[in-house]
CSV table of C-alpha atoms and ligand atoms in Angstrom, one decimal:
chain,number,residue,atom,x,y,z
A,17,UNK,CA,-12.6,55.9,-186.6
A,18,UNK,CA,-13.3,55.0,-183.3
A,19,UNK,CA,-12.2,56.8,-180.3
A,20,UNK,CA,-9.9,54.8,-178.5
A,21,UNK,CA,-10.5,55.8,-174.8
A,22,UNK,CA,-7.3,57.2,-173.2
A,23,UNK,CA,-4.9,54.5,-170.4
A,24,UNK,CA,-5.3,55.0,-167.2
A,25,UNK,CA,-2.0,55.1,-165.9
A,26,UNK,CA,-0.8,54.2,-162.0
A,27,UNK,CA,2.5,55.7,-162.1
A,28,UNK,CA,5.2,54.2,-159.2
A,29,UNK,CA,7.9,56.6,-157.9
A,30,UNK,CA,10.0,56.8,-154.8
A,31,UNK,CA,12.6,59.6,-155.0
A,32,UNK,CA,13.3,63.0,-158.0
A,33,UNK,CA,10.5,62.4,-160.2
A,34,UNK,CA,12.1,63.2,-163.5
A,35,UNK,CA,10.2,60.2,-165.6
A,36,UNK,CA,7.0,61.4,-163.8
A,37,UNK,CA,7.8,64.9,-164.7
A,38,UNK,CA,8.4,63.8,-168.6
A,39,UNK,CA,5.3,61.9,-168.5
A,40,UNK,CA,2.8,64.8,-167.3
A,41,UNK,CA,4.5,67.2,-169.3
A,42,UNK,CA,4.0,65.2,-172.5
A,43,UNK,CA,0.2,64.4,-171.4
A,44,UNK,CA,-0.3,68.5,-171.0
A,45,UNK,CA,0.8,68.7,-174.6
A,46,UNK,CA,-1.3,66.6,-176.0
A,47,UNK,CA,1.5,64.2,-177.4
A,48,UNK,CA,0.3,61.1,-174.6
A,49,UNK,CA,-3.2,60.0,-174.5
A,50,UNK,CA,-3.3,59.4,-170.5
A,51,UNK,CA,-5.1,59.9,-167.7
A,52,UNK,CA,-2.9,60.0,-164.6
A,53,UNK,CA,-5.3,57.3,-162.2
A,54,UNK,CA,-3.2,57.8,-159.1
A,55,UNK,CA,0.5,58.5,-158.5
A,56,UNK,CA,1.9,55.7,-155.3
A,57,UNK,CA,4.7,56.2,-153.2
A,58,UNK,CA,6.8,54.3,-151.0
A,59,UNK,CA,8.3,57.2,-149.7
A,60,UNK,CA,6.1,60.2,-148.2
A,61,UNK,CA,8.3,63.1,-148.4
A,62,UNK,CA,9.7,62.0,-151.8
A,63,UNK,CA,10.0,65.3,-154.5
A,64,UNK,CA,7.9,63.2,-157.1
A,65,UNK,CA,4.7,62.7,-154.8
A,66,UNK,CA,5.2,66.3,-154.1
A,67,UNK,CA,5.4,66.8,-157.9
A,68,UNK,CA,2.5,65.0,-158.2
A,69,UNK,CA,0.2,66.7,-155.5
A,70,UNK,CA,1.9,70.6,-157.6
A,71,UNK,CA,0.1,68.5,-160.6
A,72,UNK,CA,-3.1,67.9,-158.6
A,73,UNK,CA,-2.8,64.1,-159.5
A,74,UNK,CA,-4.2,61.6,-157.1
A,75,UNK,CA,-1.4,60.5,-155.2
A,76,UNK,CA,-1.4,57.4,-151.6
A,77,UNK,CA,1.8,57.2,-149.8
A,78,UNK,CA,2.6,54.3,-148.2
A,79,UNK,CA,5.5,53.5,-145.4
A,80,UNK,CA,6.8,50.4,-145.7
A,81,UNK,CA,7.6,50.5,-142.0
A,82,UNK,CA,4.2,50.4,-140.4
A,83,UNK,CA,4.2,46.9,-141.9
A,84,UNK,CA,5.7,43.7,-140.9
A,85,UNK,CA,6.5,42.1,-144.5
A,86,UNK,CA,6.9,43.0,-147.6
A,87,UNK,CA,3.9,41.0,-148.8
A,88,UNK,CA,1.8,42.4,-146.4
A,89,UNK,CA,3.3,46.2,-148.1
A,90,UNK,CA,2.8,45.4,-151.0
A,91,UNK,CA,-0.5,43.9,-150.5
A,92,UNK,CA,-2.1,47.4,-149.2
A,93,UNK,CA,-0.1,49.1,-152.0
A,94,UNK,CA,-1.5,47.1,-154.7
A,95,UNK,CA,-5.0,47.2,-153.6
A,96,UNK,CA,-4.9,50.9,-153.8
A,97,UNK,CA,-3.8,50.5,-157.2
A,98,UNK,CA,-6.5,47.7,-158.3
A,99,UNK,CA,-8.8,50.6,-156.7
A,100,UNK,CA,-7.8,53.6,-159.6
A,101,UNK,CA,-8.2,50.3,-162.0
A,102,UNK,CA,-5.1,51.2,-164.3
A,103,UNK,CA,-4.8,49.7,-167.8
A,104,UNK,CA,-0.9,50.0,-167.0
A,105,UNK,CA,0.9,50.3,-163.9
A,106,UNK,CA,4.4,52.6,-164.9
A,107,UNK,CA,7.6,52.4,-162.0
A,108,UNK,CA,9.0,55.3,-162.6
A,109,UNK,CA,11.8,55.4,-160.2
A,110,UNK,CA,10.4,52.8,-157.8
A,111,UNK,CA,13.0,51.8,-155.5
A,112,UNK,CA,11.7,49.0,-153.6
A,113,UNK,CA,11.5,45.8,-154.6
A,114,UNK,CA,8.2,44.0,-155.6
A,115,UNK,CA,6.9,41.0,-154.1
A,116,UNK,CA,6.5,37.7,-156.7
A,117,UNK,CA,2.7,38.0,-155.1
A,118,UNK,CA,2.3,42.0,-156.2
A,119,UNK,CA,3.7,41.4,-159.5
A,120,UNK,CA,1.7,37.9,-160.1
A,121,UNK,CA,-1.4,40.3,-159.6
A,122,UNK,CA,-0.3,43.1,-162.3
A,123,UNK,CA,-0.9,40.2,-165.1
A,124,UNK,CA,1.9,41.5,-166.9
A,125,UNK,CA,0.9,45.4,-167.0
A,126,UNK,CA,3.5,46.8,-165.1
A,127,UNK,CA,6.6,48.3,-166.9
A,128,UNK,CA,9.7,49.7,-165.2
A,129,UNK,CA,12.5,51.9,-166.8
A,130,UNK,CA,15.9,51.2,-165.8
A,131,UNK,CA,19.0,53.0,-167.2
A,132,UNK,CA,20.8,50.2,-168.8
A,133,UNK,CA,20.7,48.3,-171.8
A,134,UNK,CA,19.1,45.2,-170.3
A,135,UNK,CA,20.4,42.3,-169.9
A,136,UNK,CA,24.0,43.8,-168.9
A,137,UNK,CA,24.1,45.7,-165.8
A,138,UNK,CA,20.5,44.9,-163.8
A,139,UNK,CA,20.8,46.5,-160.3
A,140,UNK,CA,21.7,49.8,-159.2
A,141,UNK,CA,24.9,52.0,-160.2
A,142,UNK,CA,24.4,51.0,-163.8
A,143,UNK,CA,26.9,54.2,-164.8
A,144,UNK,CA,29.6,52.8,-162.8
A,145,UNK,CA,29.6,49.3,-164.5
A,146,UNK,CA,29.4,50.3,-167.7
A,147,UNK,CA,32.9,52.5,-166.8
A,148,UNK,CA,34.0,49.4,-165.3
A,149,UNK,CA,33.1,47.3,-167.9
A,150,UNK,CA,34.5,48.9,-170.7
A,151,UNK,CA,31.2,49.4,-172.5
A,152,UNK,CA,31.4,51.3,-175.7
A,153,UNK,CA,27.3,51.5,-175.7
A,154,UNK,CA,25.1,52.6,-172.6
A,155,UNK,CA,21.4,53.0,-172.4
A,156,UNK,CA,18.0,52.9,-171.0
A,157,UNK,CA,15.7,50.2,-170.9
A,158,UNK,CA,11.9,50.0,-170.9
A,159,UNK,CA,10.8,46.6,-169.8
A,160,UNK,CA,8.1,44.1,-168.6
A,161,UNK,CA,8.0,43.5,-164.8
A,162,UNK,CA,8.5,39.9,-163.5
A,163,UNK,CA,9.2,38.8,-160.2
A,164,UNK,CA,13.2,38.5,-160.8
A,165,UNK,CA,14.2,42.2,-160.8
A,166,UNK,CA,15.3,44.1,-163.6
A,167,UNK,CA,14.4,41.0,-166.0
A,168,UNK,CA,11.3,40.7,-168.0
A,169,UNK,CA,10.5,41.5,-171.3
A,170,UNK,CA,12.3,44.7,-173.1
A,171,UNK,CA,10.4,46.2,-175.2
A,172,UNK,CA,12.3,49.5,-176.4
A,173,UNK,CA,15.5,50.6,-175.3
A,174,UNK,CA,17.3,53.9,-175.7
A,175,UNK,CA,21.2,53.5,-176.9
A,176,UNK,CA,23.9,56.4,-175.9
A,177,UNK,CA,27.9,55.9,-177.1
A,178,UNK,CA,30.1,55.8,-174.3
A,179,UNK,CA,33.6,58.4,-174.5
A,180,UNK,CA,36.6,58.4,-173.0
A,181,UNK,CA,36.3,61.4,-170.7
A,182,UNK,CA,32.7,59.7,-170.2
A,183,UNK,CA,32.1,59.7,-165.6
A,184,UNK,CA,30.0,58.4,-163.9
A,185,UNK,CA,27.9,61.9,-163.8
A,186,UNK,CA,28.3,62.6,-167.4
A,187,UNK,CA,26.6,59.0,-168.0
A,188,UNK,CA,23.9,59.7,-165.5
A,189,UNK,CA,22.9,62.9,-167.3
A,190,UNK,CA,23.1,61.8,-170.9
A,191,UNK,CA,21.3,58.6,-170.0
A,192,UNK,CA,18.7,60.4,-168.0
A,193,UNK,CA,17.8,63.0,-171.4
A,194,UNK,CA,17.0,59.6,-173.4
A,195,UNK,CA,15.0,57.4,-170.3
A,196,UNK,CA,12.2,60.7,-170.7
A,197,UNK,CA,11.5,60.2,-174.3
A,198,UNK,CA,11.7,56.5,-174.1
A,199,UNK,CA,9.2,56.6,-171.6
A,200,UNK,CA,7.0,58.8,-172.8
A,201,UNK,CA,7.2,57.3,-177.0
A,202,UNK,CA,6.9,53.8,-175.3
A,203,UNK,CA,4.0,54.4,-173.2
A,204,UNK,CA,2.6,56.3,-176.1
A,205,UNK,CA,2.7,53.3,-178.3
A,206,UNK,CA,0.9,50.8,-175.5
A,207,UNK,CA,-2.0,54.0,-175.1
A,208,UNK,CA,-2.5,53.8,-179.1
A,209,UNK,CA,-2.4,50.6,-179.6
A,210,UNK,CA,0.8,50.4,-181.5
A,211,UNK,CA,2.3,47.9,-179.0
A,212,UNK,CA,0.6,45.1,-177.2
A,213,UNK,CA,0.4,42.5,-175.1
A,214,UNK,CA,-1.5,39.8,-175.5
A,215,UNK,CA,-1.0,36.9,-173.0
A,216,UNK,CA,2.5,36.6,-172.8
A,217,UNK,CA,3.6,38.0,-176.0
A,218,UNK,CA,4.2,41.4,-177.3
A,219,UNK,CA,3.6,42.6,-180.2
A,220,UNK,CA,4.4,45.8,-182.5
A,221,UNK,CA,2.2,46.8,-185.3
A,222,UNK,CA,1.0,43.3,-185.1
A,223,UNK,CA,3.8,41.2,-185.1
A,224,UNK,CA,5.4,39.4,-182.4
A,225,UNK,CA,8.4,41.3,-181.0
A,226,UNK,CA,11.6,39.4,-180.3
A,227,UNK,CA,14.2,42.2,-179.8
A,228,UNK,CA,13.6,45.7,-178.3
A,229,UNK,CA,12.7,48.8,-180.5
A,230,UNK,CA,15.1,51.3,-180.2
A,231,UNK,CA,14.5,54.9,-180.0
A,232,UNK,CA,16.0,56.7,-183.0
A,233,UNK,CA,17.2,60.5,-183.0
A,234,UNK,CA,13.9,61.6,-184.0
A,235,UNK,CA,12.4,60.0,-180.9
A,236,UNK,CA,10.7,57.3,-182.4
A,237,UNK,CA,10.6,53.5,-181.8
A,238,UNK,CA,11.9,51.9,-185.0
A,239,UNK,CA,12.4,47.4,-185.0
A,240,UNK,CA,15.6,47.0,-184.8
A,241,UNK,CA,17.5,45.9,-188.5
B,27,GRF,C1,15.9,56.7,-163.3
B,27,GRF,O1,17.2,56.6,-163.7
B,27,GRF,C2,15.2,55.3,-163.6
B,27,GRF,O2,15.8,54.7,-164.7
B,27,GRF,C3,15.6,54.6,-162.3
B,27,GRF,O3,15.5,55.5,-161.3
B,27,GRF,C4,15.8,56.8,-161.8
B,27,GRF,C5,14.6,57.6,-161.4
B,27,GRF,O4,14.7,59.0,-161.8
B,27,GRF,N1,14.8,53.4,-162.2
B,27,GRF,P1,13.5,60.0,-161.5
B,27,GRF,O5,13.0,59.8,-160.1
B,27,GRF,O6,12.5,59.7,-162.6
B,27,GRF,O7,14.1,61.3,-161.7
């Protein structure tokens, strides 16, 4: 069989660097064929770019301050990342909203994980409108990034049940111990060809996907029934 050769991932964080944690992990034990192409920061003193540089991955900080638009940010941002030349660009915890222009240039190879089951609760404080909601499910998505924020395509989601004593703290945890191996199974499944994108369509195991895959127990994408 041929050998596929591994992704080049640019991998997008801003703040703990949990997801990026998960993801180098995984890659050490051999369970994500990845090479980390550059790890990029809007925030400099963030603990994931410090993670990253304790990893001895490439990393470019960037401060959105020293530039008068967003465009104009996330013009030098993405040029550094067309410069790793990433098959995928992950945000991992990336904070700051992209420009229509940035995204329009990522082609549709960007992915973002959020910790909701998209489409309820885009934005931030997910935990807190689930509670308020009622919600008897919570999760984590995985999903193509467009320009509107926290929309695009999903492609695998992660569900948790939702108690009564459930808190905002007890969510963030629970949800936070399924958005790793989401992550790392989803990205898995683009680096081995297992899921795909071609033009605007995705596809698993060759055929067009029209509802997330869900992560079962066993950590593995299965199509929904
Ligand atoms: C995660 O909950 C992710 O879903 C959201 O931001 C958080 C980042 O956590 N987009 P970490 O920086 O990976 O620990």
């Amino acid at each position: 069989m041929p050998v596929r050769p591994a992704l080049r991932l640019a991998v997008l964080v801003s703040g703990r660097g949990s997801n990026l944690g998960a993801l180098v992990d995984a890659a050490r034990r051999g369970e994500l064929p990845v090479v980390f192409a550059g790890v990029f920061s809007d925030r400099p003193a963030c603990a994931a770019l410090a993670l990253a540089a304790r990893e001895g991955l490439p990393t470019v900080a960037m401060e959105p301050a020293l530039f008068p638009t967003r465009e104009q940010f996330d013009a030098a941002l993405f040029d550094a990342i067309d410069a790793v030349q990433p098959d995928l660009i992950v945000c991992a915890g990336y904070m700051r909203i992209i420009s229509t222009q940035a995204v329009q240039r990522t082609a549709g190879r960007m992915i973002n994980i959020h910790p909701s089951l998209l489409p309820r609760h885009p934005g931030l404080r997910t935990h807190a409108q689930v509670l308020a909601a009622g919600d008897a499910f919570h999760g984590a998505s995985v999903h193509q990034v467009v320009p509107e924020v926290d929309a695009g395509p999903v492609l695998a989601q992660a569900r948790v049940p939702v108690g009564s004593g459930d808190t905002v703290d007890s969510l963030a945890q629970r949800i936070l111990s399924r958005e790793h191996p989401l992550l790392v199974r989803t990205i898995r499944a683009i680096a081995e060809g297992e899921l795909s994108m071609n033009g605007a369509q995705w596809r698993f195991r060759g055929t067009p996907l029209h509802v997330p895959l869900s992560l079962n127990d066993q950590d593995e994408l299965e199509e929904a029934r």
